[in-house]
PDB file of C-alpha atoms in Angstrom:
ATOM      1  CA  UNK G  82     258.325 -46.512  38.536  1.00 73.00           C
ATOM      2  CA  UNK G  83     258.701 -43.291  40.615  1.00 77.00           C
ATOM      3  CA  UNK G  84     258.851 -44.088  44.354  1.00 79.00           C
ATOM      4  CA  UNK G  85     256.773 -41.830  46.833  1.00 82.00           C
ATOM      5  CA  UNK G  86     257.635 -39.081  48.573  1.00 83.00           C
ATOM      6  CA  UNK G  87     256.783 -38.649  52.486  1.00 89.00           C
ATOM      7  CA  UNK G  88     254.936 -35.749  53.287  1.00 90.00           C
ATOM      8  CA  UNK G  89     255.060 -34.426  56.978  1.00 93.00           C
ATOM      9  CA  UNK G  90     252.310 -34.258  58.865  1.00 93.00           C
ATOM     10  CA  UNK G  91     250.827 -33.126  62.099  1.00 94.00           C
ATOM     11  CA  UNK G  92     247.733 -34.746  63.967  1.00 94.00           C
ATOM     12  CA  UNK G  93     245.688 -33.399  67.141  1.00 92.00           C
ATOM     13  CA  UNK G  94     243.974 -36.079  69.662  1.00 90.00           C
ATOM     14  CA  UNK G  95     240.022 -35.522  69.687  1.00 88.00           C
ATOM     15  CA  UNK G  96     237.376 -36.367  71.459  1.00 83.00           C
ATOM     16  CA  UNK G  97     234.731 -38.757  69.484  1.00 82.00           C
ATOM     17  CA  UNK G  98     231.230 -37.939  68.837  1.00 78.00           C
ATOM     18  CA  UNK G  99     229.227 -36.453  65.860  1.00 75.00           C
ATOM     19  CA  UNK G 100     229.159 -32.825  67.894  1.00 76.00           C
ATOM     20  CA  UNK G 101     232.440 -32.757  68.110  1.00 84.00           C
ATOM     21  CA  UNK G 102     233.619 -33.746  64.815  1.00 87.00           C
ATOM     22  CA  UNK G 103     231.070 -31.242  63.237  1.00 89.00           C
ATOM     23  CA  UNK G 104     233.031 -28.518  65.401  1.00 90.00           C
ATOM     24  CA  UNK G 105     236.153 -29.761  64.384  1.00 90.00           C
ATOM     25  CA  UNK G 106     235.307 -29.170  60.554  1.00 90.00           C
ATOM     26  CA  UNK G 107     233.659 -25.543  60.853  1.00 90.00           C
ATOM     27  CA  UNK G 108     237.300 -25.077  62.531  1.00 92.00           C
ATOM     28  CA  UNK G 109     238.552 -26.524  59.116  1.00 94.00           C
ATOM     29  CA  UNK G 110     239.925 -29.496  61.146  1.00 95.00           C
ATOM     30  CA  UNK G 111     238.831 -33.062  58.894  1.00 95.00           C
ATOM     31  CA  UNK G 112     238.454 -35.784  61.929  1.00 95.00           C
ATOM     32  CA  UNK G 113     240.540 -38.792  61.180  1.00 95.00           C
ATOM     33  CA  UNK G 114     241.572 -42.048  62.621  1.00 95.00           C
ATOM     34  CA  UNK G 115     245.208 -44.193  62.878  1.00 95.00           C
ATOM     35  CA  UNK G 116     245.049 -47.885  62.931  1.00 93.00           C
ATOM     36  CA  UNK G 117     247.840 -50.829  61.346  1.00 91.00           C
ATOM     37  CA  UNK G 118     248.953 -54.483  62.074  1.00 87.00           C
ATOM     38  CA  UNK G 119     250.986 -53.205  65.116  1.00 86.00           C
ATOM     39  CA  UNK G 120     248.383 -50.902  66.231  1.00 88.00           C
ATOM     40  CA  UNK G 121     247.027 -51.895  69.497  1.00 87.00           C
ATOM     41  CA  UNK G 122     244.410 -49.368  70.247  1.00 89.00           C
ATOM     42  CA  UNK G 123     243.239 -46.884  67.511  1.00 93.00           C
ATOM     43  CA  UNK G 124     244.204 -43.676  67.471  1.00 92.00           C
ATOM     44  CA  UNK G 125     241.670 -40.940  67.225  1.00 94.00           C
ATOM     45  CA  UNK G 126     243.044 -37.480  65.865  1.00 95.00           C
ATOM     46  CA  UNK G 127     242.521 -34.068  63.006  1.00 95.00           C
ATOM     47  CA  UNK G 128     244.230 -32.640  60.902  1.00 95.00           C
ATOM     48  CA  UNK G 129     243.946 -29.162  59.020  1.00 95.00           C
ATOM     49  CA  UNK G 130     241.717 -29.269  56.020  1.00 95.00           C
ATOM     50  CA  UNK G 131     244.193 -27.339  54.446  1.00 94.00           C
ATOM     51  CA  UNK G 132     247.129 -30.218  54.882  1.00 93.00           C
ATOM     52  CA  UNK G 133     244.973 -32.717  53.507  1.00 93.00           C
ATOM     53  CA  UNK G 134     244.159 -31.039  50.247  1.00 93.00           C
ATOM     54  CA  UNK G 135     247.904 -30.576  49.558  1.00 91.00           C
ATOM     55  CA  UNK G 136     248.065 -34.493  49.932  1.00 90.00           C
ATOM     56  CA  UNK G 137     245.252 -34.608  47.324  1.00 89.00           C
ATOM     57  CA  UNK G 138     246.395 -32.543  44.604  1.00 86.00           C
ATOM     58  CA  UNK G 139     248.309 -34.825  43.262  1.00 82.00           C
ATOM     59  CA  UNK G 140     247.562 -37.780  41.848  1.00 83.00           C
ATOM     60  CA  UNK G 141     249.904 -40.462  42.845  1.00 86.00           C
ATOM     61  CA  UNK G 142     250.237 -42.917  45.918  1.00 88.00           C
ATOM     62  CA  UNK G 143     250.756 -40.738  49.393  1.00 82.00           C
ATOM     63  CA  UNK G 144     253.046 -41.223  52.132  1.00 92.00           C
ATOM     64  CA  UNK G 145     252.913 -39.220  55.282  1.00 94.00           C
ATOM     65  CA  UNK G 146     255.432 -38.787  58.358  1.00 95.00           C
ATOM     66  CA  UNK G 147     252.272 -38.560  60.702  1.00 95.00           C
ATOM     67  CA  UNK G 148     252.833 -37.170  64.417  1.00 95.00           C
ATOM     68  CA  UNK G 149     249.918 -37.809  66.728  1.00 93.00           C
ATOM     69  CA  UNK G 150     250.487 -37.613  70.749  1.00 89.00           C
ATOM     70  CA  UNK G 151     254.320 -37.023  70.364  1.00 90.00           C
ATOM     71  CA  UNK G 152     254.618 -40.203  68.743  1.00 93.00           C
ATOM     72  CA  UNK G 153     255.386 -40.255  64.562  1.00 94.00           C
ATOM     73  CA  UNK G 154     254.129 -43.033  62.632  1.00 94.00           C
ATOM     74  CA  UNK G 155     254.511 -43.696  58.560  1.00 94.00           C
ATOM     75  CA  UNK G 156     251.400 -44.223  57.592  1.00 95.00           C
ATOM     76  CA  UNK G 157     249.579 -44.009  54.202  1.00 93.00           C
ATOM     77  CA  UNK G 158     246.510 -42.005  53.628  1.00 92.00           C
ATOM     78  CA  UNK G 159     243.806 -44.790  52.986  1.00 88.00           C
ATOM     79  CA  UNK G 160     240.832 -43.692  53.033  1.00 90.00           C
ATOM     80  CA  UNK G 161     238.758 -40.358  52.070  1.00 93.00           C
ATOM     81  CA  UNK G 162     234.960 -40.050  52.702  1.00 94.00           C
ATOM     82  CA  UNK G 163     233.891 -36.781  50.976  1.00 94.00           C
ATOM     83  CA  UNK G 164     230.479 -35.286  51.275  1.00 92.00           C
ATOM     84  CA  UNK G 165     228.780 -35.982  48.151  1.00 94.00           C
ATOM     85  CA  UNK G 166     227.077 -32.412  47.964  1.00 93.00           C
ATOM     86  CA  UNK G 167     229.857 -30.301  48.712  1.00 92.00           C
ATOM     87  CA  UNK G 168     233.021 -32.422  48.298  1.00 92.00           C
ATOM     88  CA  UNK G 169     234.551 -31.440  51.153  1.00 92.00           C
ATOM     89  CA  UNK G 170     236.601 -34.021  52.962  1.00 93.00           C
ATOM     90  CA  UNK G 171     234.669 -35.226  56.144  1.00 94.00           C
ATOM     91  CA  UNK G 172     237.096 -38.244  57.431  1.00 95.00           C
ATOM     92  CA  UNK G 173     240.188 -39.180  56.418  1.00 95.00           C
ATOM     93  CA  UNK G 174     241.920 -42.710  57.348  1.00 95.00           C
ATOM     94  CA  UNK G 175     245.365 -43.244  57.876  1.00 95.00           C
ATOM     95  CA  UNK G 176     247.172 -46.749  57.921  1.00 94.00           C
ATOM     96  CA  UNK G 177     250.452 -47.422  59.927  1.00 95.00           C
ATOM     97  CA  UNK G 178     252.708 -49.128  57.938  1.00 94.00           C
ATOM     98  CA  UNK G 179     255.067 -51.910  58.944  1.00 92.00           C
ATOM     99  CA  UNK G 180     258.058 -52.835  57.280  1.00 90.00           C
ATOM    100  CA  UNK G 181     257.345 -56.432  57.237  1.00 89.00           C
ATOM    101  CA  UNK G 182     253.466 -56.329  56.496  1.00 92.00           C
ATOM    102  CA  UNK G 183     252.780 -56.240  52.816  1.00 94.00           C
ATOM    103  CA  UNK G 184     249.637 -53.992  52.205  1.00 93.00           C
ATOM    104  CA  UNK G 185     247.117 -53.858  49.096  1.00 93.00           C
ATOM    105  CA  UNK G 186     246.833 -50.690  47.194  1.00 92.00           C
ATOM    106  CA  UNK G 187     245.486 -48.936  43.880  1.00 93.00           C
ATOM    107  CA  UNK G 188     248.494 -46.951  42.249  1.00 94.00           C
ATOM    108  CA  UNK G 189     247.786 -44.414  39.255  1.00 95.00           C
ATOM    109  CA  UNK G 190     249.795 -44.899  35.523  1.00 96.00           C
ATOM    110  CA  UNK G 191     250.779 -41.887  34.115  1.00 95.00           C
ATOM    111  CA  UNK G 192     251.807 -42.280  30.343  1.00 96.00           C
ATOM    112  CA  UNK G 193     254.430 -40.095  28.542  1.00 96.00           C
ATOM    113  CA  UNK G 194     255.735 -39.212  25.527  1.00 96.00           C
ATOM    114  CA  UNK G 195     253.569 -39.315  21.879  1.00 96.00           C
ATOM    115  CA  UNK G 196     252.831 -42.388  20.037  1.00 96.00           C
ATOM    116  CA  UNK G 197     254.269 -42.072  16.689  1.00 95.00           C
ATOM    117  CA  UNK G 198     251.416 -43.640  15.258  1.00 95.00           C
ATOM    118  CA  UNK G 199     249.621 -40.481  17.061  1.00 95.00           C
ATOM    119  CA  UNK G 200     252.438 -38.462  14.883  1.00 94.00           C
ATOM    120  CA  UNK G 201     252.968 -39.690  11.887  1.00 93.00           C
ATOM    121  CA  UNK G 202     249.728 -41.521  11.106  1.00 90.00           C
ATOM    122  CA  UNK G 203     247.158 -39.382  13.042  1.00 92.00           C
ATOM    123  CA  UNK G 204     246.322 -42.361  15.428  1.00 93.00           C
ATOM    124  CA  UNK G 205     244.606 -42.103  18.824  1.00 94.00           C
ATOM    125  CA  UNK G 206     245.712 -42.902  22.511  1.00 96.00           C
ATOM    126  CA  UNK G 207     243.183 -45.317  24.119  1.00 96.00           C
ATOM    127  CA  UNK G 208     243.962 -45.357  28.295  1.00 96.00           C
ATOM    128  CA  UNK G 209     241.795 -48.300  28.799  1.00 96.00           C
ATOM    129  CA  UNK G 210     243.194 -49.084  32.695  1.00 97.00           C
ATOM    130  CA  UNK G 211     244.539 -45.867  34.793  1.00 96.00           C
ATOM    131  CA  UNK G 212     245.115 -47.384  38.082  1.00 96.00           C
ATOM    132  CA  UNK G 213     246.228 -50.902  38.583  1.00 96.00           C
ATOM    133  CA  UNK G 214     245.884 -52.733  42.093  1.00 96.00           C
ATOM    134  CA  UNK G 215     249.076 -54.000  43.761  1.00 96.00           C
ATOM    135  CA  UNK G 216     250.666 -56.295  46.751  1.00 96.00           C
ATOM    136  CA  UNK G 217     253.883 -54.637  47.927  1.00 95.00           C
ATOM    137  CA  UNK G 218     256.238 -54.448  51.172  1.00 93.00           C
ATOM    138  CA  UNK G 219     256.380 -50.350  52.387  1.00 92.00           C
ATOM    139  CA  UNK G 220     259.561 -49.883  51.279  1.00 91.00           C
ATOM    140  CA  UNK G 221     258.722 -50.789  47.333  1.00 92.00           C
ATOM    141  CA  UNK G 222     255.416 -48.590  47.528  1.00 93.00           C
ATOM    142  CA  UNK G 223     255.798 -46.271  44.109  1.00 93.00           C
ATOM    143  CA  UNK G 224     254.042 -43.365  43.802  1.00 93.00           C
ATOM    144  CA  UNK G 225     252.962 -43.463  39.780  1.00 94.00           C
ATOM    145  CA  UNK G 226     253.698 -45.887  37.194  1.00 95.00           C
ATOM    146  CA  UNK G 227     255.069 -44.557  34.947  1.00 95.00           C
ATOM    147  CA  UNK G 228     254.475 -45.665  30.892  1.00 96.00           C
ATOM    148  CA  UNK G 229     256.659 -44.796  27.501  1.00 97.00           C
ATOM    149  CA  UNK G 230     254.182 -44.818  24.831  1.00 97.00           C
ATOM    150  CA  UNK G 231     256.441 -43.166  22.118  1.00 96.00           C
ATOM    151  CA  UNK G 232     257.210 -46.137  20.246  1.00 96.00           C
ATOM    152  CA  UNK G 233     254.069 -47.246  19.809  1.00 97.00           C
ATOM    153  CA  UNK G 234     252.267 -47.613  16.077  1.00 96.00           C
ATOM    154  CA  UNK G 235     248.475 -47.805  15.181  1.00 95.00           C
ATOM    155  CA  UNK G 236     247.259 -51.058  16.556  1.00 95.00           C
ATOM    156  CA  UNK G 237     250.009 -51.125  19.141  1.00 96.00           C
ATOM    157  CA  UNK G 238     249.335 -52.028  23.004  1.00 97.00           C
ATOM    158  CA  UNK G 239     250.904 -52.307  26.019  1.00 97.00           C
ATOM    159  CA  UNK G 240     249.521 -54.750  29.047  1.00 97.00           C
ATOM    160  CA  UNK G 241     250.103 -54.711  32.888  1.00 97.00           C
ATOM    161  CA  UNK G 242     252.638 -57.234  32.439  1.00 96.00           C
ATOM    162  CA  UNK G 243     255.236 -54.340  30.630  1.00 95.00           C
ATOM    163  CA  UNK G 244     254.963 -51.786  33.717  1.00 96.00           C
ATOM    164  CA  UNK G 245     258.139 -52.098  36.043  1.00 93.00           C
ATOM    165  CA  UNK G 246     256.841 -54.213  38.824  1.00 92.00           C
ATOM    166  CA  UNK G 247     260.841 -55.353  40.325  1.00 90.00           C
ATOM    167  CA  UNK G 248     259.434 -56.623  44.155  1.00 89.00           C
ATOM    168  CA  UNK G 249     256.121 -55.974  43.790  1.00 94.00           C
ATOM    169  CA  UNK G 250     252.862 -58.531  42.989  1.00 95.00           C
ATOM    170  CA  UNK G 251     250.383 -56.988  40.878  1.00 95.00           C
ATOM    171  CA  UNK G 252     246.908 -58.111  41.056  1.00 97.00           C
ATOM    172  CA  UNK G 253     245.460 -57.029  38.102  1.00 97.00           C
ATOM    173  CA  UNK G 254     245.519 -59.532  35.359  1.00 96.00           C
ATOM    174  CA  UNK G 255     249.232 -59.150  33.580  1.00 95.00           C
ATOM    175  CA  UNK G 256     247.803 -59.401  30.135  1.00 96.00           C
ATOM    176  CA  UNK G 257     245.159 -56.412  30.814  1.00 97.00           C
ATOM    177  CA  UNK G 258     245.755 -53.407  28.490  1.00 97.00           C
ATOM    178  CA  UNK G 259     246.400 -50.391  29.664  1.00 97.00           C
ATOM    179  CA  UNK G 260     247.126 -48.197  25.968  1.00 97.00           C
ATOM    180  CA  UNK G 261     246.321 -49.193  22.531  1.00 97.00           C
ATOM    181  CA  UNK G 262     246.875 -46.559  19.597  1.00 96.00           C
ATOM    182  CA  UNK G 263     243.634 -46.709  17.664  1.00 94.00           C
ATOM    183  CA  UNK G 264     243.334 -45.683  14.017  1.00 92.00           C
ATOM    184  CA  UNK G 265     241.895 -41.966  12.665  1.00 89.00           C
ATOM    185  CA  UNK G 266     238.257 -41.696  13.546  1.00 80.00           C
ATOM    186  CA  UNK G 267     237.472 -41.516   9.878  1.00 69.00           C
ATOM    187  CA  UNK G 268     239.853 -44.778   9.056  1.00 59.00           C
ATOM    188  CA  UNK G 269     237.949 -46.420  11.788  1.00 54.00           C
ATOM    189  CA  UNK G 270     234.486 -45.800  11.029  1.00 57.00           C
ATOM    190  CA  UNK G 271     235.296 -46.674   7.296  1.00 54.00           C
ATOM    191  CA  UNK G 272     236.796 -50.212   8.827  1.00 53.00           C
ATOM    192  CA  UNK G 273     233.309 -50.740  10.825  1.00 52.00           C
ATOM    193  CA  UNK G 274     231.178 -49.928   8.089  1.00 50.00           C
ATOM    194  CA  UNK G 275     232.996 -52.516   5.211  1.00 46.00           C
ATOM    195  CA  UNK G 276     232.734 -55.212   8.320  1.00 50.00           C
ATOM    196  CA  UNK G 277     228.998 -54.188   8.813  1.00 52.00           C
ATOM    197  CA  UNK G 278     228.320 -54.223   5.090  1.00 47.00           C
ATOM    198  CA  UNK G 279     230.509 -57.974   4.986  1.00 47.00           C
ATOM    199  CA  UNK G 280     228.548 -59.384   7.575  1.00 49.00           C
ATOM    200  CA  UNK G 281     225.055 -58.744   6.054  1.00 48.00           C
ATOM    201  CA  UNK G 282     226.238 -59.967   3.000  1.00 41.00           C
ATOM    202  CA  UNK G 283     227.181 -63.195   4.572  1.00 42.00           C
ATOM    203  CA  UNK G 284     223.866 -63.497   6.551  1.00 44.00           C
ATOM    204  CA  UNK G 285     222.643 -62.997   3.092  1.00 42.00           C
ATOM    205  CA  UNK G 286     224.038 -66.148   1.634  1.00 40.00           C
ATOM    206  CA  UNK G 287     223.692 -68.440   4.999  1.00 38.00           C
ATOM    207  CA  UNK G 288     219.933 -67.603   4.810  1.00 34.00           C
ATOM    208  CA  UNK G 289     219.736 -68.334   1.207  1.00 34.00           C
ATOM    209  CA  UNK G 290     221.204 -71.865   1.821  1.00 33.00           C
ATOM    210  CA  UNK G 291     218.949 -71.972   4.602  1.00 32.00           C
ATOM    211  CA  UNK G 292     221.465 -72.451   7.497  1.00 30.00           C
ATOM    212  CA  UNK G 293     221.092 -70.885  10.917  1.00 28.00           C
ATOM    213  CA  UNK G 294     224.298 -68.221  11.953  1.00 32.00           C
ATOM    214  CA  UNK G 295     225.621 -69.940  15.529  1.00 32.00           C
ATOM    215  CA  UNK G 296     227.387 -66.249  17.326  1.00 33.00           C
ATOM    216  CA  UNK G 297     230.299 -66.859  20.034  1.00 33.00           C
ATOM    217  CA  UNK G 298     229.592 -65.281  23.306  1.00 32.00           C
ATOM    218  CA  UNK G 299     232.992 -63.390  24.544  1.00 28.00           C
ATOM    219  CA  UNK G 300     233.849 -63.113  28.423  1.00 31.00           C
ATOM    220  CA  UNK G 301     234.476 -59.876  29.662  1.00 32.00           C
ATOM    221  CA  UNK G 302     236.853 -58.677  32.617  1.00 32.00           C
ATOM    222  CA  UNK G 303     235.566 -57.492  35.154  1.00 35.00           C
ATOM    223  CA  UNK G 304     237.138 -55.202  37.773  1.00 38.00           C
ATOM    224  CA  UNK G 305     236.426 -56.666  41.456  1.00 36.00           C
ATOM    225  CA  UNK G 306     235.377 -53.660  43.984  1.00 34.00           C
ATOM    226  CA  UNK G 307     237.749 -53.281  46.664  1.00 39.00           C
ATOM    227  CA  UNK G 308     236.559 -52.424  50.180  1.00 38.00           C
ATOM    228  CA  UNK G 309     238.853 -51.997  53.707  1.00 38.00           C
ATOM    229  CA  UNK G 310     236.748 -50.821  56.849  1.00 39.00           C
ATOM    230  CA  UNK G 311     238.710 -50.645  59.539  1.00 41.00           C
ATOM    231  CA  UNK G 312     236.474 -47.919  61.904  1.00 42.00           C
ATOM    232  CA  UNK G 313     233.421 -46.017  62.301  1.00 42.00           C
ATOM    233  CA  UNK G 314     233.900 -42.672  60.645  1.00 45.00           C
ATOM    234  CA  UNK G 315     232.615 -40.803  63.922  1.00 52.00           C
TER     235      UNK G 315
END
């Protein structure tokens, strides 16, 4: 688990209104808004455009050390809205953290190293989950989670329940999967074909002894949608 890394950041008040938050993006300002459990008024502000893509380069949890009115808050960067034909950020939210308050996030997995079943038996690398959703304090918040997958042989997995989670709840189901090191393409296909082939020639002989084939129906997970509005995105 790598923890994350504060990046400063300064904030100008602003006045609210469409008019004035179009101005403030042809200026290359993104309009954004401060709120938190200890918040008691929210705090309207921008911030360069520039600043804000530096946060979102990288992809891992965000911290800032966020300066609005000559006060400096911790906060985490929350919330993006982008617009969906150019991409460019148009609002950005920013939560105050408090050291007491634990707060719900979506944290990326990052896996390293090369399966030897990748190595020495031509496997593949299946990333079935890349972000898992937490519950942690502020000062446990980790940037990545971060996975060893080099010991791992065809058929091999590893689940939520192996990522380093010392003082923090996870919320994903622990026995998810996150990796699994498949077989070669060609080894696999071959596999599904002899099953295919198997099965028909079982349906073969149920039908001949006229006897109806009952199937099991399997549950699937499901992720839940997470949503946190907190203010209009004037």
């Amino acid at each position: 688990m790598k923890q994350a890394e504060i990046y400063i950041l300064e904030g100008e008040a602003r006045d609210l209104g469409s008019k004035s938050s179009a101005k403030l993006r042809d200026e290359l300002r993104i309009p954004a808004v401060l709120y938190g459990p200890k918040v008691k008024e929210n705090v309207h502000f921008s911030i360069l455009e520039s600043d804000l893509e530096k946060i979102l380069s990288i992809s891992q949890t965000k911290l800032q050390e966020l300066t609005v009115n000559g006060k400096t808050h911790k906060t985490l960067l929350k919330n993006v809205e982008f617009d969906p034909v150019t991409d460019r950020a148009l609002h950005a939210d920013f939560y105050v953290l408090d050291e007491k308050t634990r707060v719900k996030l979506k944290v990326p997995i990052r896996l390293l190293g090369t399966p030897k079943g990748v190595v020495d038996g031509g496997g593949r690398v299946l990333q079935t989950l890349r972000i898992v959703k937490i519950n942690v304090i502020p000062e446990k918040i980790p940037a990545v989670f971060e996975l060893d997958i080099s010991g791992l042989d065809i058929g091999d997995s590893l689940h939520v329940s192996e990522l380093d989670m010392e003082g923090i709840d996870p919320l994903d189901d622990p026995r998810r999967t996150i990796v699994t090191v498949a077989p070669p393409k060609s080894e696999a296909l071959f596999t599904s074909d002899l099953e295919d082939e198997e099965e028909e020639l079982l349906e073969g002989e149920e039908l001949a002894e006229g006897e109806v084939a009952e199937g099991e129906e399997v549950e699937g997970a499901e992720d839940d949608a997470e949503g946190e509005s907190k203010e209009s995105k004037e």
